[in-house]
PDB file of C-alpha atoms in Angstrom:
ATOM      1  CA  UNK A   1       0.000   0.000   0.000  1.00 53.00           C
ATOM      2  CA  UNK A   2       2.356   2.281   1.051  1.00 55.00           C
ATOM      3  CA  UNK A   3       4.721   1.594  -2.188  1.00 65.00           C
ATOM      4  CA  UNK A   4       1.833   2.445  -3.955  1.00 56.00           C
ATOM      5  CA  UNK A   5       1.230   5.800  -2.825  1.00 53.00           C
ATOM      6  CA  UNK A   6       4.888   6.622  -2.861  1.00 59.00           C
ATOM      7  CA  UNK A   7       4.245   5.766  -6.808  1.00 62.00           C
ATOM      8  CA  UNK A   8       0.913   8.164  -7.011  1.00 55.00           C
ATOM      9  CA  UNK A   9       2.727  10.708  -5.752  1.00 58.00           C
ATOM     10  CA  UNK A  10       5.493  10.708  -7.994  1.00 62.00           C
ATOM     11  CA  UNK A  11       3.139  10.650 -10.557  1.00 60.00           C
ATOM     12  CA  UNK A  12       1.226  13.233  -9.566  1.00 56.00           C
ATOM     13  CA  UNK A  13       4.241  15.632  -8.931  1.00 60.00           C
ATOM     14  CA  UNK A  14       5.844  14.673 -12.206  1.00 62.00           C
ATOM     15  CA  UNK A  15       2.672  15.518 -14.118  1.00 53.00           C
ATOM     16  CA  UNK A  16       2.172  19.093 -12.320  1.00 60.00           C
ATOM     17  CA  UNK A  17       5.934  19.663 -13.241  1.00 50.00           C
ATOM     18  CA  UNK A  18       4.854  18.670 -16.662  1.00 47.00           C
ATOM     19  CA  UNK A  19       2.114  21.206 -16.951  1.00 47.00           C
ATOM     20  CA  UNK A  20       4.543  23.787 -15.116  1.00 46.00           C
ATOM     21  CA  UNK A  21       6.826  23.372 -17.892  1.00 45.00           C
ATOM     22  CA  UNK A  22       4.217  23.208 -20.768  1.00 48.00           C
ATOM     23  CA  UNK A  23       2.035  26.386 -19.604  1.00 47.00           C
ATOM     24  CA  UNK A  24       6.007  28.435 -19.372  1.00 47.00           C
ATOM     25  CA  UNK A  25       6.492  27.208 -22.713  1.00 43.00           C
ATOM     26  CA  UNK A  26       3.231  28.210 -23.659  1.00 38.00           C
ATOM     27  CA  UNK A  27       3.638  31.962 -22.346  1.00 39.00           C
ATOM     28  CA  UNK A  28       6.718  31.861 -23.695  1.00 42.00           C
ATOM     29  CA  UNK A  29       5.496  31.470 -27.332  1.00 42.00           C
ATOM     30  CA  UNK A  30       2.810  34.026 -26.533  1.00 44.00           C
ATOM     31  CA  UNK A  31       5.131  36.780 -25.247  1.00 45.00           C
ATOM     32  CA  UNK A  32       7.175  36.230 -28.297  1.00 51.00           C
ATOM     33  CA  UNK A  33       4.385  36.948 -30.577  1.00 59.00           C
ATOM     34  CA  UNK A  34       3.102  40.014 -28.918  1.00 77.00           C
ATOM     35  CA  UNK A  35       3.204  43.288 -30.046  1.00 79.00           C
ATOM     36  CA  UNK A  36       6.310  45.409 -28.287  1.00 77.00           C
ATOM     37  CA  UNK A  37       4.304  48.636 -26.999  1.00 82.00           C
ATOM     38  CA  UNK A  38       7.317  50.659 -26.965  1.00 83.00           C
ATOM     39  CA  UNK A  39      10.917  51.890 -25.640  1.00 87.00           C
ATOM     40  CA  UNK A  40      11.036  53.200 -21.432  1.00 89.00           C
ATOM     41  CA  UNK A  41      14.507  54.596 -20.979  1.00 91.00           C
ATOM     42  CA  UNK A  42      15.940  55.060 -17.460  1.00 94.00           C
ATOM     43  CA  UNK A  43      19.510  57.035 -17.467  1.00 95.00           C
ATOM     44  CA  UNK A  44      20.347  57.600 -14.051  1.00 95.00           C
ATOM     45  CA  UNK A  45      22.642  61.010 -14.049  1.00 94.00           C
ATOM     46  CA  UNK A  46      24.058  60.496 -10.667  1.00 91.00           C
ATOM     47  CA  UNK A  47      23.514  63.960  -9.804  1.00 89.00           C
ATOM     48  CA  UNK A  48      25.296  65.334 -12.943  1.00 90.00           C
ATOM     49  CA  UNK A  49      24.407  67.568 -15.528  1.00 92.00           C
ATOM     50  CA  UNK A  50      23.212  65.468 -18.753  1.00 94.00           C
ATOM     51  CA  UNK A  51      25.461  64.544 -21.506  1.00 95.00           C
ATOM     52  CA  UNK A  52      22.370  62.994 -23.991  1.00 93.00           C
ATOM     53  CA  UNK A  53      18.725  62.314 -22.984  1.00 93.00           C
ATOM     54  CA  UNK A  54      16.481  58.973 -22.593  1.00 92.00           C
ATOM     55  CA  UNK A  55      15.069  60.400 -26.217  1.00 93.00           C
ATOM     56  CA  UNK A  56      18.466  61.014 -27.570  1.00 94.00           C
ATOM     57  CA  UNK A  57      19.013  57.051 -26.982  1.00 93.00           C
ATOM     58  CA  UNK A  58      15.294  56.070 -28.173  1.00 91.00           C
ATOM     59  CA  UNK A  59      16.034  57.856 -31.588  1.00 92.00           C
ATOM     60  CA  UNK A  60      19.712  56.274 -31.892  1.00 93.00           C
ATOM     61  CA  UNK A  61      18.140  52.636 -31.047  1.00 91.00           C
ATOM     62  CA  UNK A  62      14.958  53.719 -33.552  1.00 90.00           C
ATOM     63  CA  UNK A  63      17.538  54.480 -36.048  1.00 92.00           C
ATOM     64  CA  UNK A  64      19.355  51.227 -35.910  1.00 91.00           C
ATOM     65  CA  UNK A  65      17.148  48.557 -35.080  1.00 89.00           C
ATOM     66  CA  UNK A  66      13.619  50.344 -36.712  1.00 88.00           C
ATOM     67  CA  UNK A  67      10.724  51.085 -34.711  1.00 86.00           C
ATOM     68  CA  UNK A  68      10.069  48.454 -31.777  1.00 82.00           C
ATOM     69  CA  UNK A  69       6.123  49.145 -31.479  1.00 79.00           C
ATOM     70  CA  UNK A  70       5.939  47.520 -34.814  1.00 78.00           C
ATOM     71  CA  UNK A  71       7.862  44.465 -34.108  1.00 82.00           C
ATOM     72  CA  UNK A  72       6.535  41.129 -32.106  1.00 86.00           C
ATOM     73  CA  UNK A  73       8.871  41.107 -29.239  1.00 81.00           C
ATOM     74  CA  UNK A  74      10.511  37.907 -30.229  1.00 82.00           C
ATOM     75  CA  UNK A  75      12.106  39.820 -33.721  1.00 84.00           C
ATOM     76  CA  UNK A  76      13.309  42.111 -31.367  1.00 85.00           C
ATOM     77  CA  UNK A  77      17.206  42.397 -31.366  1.00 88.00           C
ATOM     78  CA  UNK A  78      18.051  42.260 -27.764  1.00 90.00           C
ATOM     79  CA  UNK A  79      21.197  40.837 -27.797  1.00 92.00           C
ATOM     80  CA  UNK A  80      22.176  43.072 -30.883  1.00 92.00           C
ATOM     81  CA  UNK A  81      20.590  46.016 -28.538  1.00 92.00           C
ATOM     82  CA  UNK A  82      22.621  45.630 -25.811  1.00 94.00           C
ATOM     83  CA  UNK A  83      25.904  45.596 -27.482  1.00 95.00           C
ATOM     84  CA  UNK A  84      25.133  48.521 -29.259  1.00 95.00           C
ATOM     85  CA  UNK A  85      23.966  50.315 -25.927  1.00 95.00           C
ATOM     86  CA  UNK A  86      27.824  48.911 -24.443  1.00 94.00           C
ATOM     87  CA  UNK A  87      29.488  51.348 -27.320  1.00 94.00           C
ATOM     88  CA  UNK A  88      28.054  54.861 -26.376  1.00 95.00           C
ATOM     89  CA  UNK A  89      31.041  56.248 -25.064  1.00 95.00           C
ATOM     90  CA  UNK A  90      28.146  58.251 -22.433  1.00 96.00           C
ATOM     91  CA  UNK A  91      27.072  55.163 -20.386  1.00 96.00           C
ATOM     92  CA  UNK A  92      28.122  52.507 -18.339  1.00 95.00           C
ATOM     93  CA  UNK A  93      25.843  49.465 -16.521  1.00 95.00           C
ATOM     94  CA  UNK A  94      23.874  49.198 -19.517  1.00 95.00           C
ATOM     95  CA  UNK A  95      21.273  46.768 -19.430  1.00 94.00           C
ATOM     96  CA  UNK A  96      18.447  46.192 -22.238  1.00 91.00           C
ATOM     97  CA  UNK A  97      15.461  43.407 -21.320  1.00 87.00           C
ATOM     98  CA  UNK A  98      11.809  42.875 -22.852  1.00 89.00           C
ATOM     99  CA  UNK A  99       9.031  43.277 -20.057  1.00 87.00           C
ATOM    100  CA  UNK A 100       6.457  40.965 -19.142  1.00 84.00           C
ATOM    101  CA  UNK A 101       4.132  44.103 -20.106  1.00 84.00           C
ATOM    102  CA  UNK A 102       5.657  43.973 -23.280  1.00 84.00           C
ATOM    103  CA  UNK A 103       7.942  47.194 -23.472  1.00 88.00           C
ATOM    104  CA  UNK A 104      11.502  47.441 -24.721  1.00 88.00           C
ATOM    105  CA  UNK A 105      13.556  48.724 -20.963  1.00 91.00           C
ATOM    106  CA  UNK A 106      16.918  50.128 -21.349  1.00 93.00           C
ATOM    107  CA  UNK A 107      18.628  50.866 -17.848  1.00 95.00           C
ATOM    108  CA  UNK A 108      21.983  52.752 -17.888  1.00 95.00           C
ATOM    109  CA  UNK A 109      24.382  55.520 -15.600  1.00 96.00           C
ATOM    110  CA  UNK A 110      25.702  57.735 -17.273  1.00 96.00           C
ATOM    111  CA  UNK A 111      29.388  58.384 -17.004  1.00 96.00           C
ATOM    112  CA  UNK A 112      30.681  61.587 -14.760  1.00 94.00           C
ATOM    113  CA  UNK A 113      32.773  64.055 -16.833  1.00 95.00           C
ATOM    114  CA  UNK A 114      35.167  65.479 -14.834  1.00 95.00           C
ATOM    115  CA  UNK A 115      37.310  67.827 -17.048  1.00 96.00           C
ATOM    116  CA  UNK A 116      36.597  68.863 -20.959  1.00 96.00           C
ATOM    117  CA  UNK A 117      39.861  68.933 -22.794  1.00 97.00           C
ATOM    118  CA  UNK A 118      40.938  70.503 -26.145  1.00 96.00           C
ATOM    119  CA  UNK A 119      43.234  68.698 -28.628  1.00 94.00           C
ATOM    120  CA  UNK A 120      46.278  70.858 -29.776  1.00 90.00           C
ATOM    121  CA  UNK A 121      44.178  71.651 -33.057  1.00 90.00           C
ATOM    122  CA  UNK A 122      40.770  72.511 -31.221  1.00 92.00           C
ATOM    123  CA  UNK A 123      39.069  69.233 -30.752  1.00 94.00           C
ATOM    124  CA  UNK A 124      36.805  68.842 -27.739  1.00 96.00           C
ATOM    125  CA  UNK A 125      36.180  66.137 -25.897  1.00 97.00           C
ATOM    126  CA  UNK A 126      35.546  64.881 -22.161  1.00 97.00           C
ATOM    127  CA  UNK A 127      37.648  62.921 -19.964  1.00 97.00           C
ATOM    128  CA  UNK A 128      35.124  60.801 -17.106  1.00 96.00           C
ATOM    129  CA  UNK A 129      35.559  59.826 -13.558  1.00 94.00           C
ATOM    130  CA  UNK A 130      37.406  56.109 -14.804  1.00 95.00           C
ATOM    131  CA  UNK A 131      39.310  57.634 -17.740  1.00 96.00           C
ATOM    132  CA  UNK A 132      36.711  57.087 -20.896  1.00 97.00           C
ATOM    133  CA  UNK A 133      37.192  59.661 -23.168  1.00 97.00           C
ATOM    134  CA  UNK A 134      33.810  60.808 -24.525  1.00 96.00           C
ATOM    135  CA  UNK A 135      32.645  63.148 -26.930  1.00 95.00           C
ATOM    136  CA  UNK A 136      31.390  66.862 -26.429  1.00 95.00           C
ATOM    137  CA  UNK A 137      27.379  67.135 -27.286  1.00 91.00           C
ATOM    138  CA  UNK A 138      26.878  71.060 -27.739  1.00 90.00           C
ATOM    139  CA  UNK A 139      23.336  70.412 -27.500  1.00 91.00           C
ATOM    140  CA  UNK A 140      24.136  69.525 -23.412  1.00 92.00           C
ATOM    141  CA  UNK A 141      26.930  72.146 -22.037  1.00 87.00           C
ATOM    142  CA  UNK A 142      28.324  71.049 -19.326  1.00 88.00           C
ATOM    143  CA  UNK A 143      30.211  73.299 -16.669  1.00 89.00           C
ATOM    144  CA  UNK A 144      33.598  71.447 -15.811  1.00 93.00           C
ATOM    145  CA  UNK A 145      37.434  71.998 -15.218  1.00 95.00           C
ATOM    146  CA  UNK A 146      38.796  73.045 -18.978  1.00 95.00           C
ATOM    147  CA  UNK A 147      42.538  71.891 -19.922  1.00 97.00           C
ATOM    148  CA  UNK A 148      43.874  73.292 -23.132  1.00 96.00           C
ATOM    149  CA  UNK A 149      47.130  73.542 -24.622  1.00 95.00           C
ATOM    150  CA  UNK A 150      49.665  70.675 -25.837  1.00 95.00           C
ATOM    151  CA  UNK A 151      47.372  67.676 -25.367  1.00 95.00           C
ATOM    152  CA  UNK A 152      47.113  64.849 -27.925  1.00 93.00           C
ATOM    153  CA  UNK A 153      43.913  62.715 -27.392  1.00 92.00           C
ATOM    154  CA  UNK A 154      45.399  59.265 -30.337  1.00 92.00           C
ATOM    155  CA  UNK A 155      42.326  57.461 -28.590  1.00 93.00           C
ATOM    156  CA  UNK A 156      38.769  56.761 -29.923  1.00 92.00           C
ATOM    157  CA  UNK A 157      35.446  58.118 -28.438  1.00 92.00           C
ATOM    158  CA  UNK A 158      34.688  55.484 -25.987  1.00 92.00           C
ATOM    159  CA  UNK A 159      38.232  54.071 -25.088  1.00 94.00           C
ATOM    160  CA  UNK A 160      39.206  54.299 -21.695  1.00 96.00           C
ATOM    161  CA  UNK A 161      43.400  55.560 -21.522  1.00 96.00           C
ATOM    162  CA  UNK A 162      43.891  53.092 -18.747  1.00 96.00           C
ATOM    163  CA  UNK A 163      43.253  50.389 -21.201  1.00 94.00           C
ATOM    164  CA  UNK A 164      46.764  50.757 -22.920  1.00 94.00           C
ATOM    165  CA  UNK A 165      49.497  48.532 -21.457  1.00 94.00           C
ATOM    166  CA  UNK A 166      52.429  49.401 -20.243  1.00 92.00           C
ATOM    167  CA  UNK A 167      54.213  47.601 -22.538  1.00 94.00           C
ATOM    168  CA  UNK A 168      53.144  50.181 -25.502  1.00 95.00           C
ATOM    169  CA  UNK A 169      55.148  52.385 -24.441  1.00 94.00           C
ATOM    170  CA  UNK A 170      54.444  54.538 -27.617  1.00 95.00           C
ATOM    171  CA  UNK A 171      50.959  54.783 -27.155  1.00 95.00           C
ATOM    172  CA  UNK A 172      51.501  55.652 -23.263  1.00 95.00           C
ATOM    173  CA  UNK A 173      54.276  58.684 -23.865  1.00 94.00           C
ATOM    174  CA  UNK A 174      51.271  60.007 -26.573  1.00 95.00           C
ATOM    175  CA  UNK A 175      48.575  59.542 -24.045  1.00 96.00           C
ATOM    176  CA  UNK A 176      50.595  61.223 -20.758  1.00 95.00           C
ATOM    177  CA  UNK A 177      49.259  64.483 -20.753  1.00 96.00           C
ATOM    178  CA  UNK A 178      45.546  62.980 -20.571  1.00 97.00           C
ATOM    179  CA  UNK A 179      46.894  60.993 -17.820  1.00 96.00           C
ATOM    180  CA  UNK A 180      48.516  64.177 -15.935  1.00 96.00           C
ATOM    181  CA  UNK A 181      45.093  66.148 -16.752  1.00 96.00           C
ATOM    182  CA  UNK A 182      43.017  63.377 -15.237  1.00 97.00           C
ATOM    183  CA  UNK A 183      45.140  62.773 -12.046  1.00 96.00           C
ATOM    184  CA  UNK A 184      44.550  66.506 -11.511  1.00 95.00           C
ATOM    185  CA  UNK A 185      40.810  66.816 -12.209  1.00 96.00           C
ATOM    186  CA  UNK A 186      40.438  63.909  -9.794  1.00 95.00           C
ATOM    187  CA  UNK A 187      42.241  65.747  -7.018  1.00 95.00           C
ATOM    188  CA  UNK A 188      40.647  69.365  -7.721  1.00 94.00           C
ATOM    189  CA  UNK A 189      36.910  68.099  -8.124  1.00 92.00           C
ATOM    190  CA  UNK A 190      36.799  66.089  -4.895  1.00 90.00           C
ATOM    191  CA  UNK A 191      37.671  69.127  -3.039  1.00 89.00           C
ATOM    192  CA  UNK A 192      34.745  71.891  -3.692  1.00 89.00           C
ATOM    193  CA  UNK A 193      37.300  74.861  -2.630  1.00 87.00           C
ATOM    194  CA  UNK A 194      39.472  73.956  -5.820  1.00 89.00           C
ATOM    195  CA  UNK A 195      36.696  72.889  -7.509  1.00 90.00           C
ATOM    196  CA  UNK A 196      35.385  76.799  -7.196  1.00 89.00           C
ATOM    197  CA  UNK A 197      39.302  78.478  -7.439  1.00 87.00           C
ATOM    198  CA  UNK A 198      40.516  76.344 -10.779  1.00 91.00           C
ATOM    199  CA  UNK A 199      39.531  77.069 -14.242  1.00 91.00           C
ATOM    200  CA  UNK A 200      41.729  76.148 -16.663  1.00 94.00           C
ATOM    201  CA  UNK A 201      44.516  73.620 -16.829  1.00 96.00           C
ATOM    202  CA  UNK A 202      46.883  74.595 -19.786  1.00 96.00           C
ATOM    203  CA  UNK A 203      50.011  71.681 -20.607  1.00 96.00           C
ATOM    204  CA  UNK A 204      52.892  73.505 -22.314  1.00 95.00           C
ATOM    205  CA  UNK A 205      54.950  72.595 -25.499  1.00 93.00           C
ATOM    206  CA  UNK A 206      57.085  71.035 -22.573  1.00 93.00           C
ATOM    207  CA  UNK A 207      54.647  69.126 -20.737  1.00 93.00           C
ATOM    208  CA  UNK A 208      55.062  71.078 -18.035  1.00 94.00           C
ATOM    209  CA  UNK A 209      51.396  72.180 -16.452  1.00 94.00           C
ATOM    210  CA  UNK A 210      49.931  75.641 -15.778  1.00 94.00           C
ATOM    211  CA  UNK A 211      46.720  76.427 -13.774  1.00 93.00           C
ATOM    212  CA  UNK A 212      44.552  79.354 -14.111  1.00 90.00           C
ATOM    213  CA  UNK A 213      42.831  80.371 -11.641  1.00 87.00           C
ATOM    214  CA  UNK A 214      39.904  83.359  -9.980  1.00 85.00           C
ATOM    215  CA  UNK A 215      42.254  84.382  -7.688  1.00 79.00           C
ATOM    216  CA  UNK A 216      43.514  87.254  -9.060  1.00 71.00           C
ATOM    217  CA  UNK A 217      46.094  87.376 -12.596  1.00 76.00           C
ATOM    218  CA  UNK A 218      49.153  85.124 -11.879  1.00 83.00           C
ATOM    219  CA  UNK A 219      49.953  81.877 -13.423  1.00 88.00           C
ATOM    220  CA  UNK A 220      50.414  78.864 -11.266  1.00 89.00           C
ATOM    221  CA  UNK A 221      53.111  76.533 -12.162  1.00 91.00           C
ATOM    222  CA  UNK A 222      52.753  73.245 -11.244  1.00 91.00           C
ATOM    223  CA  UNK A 223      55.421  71.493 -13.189  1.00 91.00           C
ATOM    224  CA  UNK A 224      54.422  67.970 -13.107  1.00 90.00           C
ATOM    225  CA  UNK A 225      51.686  65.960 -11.261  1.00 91.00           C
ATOM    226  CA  UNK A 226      54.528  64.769  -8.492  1.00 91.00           C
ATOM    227  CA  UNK A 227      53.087  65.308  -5.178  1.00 91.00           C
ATOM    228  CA  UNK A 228      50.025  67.383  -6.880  1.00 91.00           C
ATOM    229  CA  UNK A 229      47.982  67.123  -3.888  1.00 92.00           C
ATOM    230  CA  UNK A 230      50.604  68.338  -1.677  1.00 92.00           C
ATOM    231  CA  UNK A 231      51.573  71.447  -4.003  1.00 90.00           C
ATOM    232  CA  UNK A 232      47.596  72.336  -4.105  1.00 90.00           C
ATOM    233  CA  UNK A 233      47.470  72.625  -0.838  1.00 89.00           C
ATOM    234  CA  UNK A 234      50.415  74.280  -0.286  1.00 88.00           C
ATOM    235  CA  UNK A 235      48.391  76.509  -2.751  1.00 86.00           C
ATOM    236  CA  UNK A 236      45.228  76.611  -0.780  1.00 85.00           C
ATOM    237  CA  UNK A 237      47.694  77.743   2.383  1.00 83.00           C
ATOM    238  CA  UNK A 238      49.501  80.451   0.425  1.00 81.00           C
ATOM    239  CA  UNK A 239      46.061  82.153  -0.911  1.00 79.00           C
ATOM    240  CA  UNK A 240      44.551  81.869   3.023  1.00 78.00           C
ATOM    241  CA  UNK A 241      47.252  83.335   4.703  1.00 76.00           C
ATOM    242  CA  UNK A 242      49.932  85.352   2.146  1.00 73.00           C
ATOM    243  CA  UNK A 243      48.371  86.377  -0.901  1.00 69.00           C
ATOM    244  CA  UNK A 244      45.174  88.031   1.580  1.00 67.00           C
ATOM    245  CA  UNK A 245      48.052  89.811   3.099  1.00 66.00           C
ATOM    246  CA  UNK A 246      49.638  90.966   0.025  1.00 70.00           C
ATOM    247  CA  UNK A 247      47.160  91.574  -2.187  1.00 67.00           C
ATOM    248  CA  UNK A 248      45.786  89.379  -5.138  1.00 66.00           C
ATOM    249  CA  UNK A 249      47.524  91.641  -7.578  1.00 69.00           C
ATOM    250  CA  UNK A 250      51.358  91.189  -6.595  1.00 73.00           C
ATOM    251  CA  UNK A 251      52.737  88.496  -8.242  1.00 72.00           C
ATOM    252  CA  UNK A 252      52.449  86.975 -11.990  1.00 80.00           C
ATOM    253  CA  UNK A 253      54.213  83.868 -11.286  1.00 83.00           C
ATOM    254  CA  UNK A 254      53.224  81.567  -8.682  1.00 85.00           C
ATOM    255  CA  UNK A 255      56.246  78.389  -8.686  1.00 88.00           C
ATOM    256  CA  UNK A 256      55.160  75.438  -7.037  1.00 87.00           C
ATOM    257  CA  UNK A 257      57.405  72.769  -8.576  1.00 87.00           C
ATOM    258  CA  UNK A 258      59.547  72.646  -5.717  1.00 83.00           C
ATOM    259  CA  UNK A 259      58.616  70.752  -2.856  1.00 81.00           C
ATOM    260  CA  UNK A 260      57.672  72.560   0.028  1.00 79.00           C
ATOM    261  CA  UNK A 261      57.954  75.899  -2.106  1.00 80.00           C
ATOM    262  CA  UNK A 262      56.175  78.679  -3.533  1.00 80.00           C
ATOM    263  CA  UNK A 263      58.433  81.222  -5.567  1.00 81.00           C
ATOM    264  CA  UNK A 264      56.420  83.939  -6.336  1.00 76.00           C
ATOM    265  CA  UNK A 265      57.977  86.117  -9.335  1.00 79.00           C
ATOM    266  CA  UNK A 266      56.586  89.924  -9.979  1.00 78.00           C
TER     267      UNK A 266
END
């Protein structure tokens, strides 16, 4: 008796895992066929200003994959979606997945620009948190640390200059004044008092690096990014307690490329 029920039961629980299987396939093949009601776009800015819009990306996905409210959600291009989502050099995190309500979602962050560089012949572009290098959209200004002056940029929208090995040594000599310009962005934007003082970062036909700044007309020299938190703040020191002492309008020349030093020229 009791080998008997053991045997109903197994039955029983293979048939409802059975119908389990045959009503998923079932909505499966349903889903598939349904029409796709349309694209919802969430871009989460992080509290920055916006580099493209949720409609900007509809129109660039509309554009390359047609329209998706007149496709059955199983011709949709998901995969092909995604990976085309991975390549704007704007986001990171992206994510693209059909809804059980039958709408195209696209999730993404959108990278943090922290200083807009020119190219020694003009070129804008942007240089994020992680080292991407993006484009400039004029449509979406975007108020940041500027760095102009002897800067070559031999990398493609969307690369990131940490990518590059070591071992191309080339590629890494080309790219060092992107890699001086970031170090310092980094530095200045996480503190909001140099954030507010710095405007410009200019890299001479040296390499060496000049800051511009509100406080009154002088020229900063930093040199080289060696101990460039320490020389800031010996800046931050000097401005607090010598140049409110002096006057803003003394000096042209601030030197701070010798440690522990600020030689101020006339």
């Amino acid at each position: 008796m009791k080998i008997l029920v053991k045997i109903l039961l197994i039955t029983l629980w293979i048939a409802i895992a059975a119908g389990v299987v045959i009503m998923m396939s079932f909505a499966n093949e349903t889903h598939k066929v349904k029409k796709c009601r349309g694209i919802t776009c969430r871009i989460d800015y992080r509290g920055a200003q916006p580099l493209l819009s949720g409609n900007d990306l509809m129109a660039d996905i509309t554009k390359r994959f047609g329209k998706p409210q007149t496709q059955p959600l199983g011709e949709i291009d998901i995969k092909g979606i995604a990976a085309f989502l991975q390549k704007n050099p704007y986001l990171e995190n992206t994510d693209a997945l059909l809804t059980v309500e039958g709408d195209l979602l696209i999730k993404a962050d959108q990278c943090q620009a922290i200083v807009r560089f020119y190219t020694a012949d003009g070129k804008p572009h942007y240089l994020d948190r992680n080292g991407r290098v993006m484009p400039v959209n004029p449509a979406y200004p975007n108020k940041t640390l500027i760095a102009t002056g002897q800067i070559d940029s031999p990398l493609k929208e969307g690369k990131n200059i940490y990518s590059v090995p070591d071992s191309n040594r080339v590629m890494r000599d080309r790219l060092k004044s992107l890699y001086d310009i970031h170090k310092l962005a980094g530095i200045i934007n996480t503190d909001s008092t140099l954030k507010a003082l710095v405007e410009q970062v200019y890299i001479t036909t040296t390499g060496k690096i000049q800051l511009v700044t509100k406080a009154g007309s002088h020229i900063v020299y930093l040199g080289d990014t060696t101990n460039a938190a320490e020389k800031l703040e010996n800046l931050m020191y000097f401005y607090k307690y010598g140049l409110v002492k002096t006057g803003w309008t003394k000096y042209s020349k601030l030197n701070l490329e010798y440690k522990n030093q600020i030689v101020c020229t006339k």
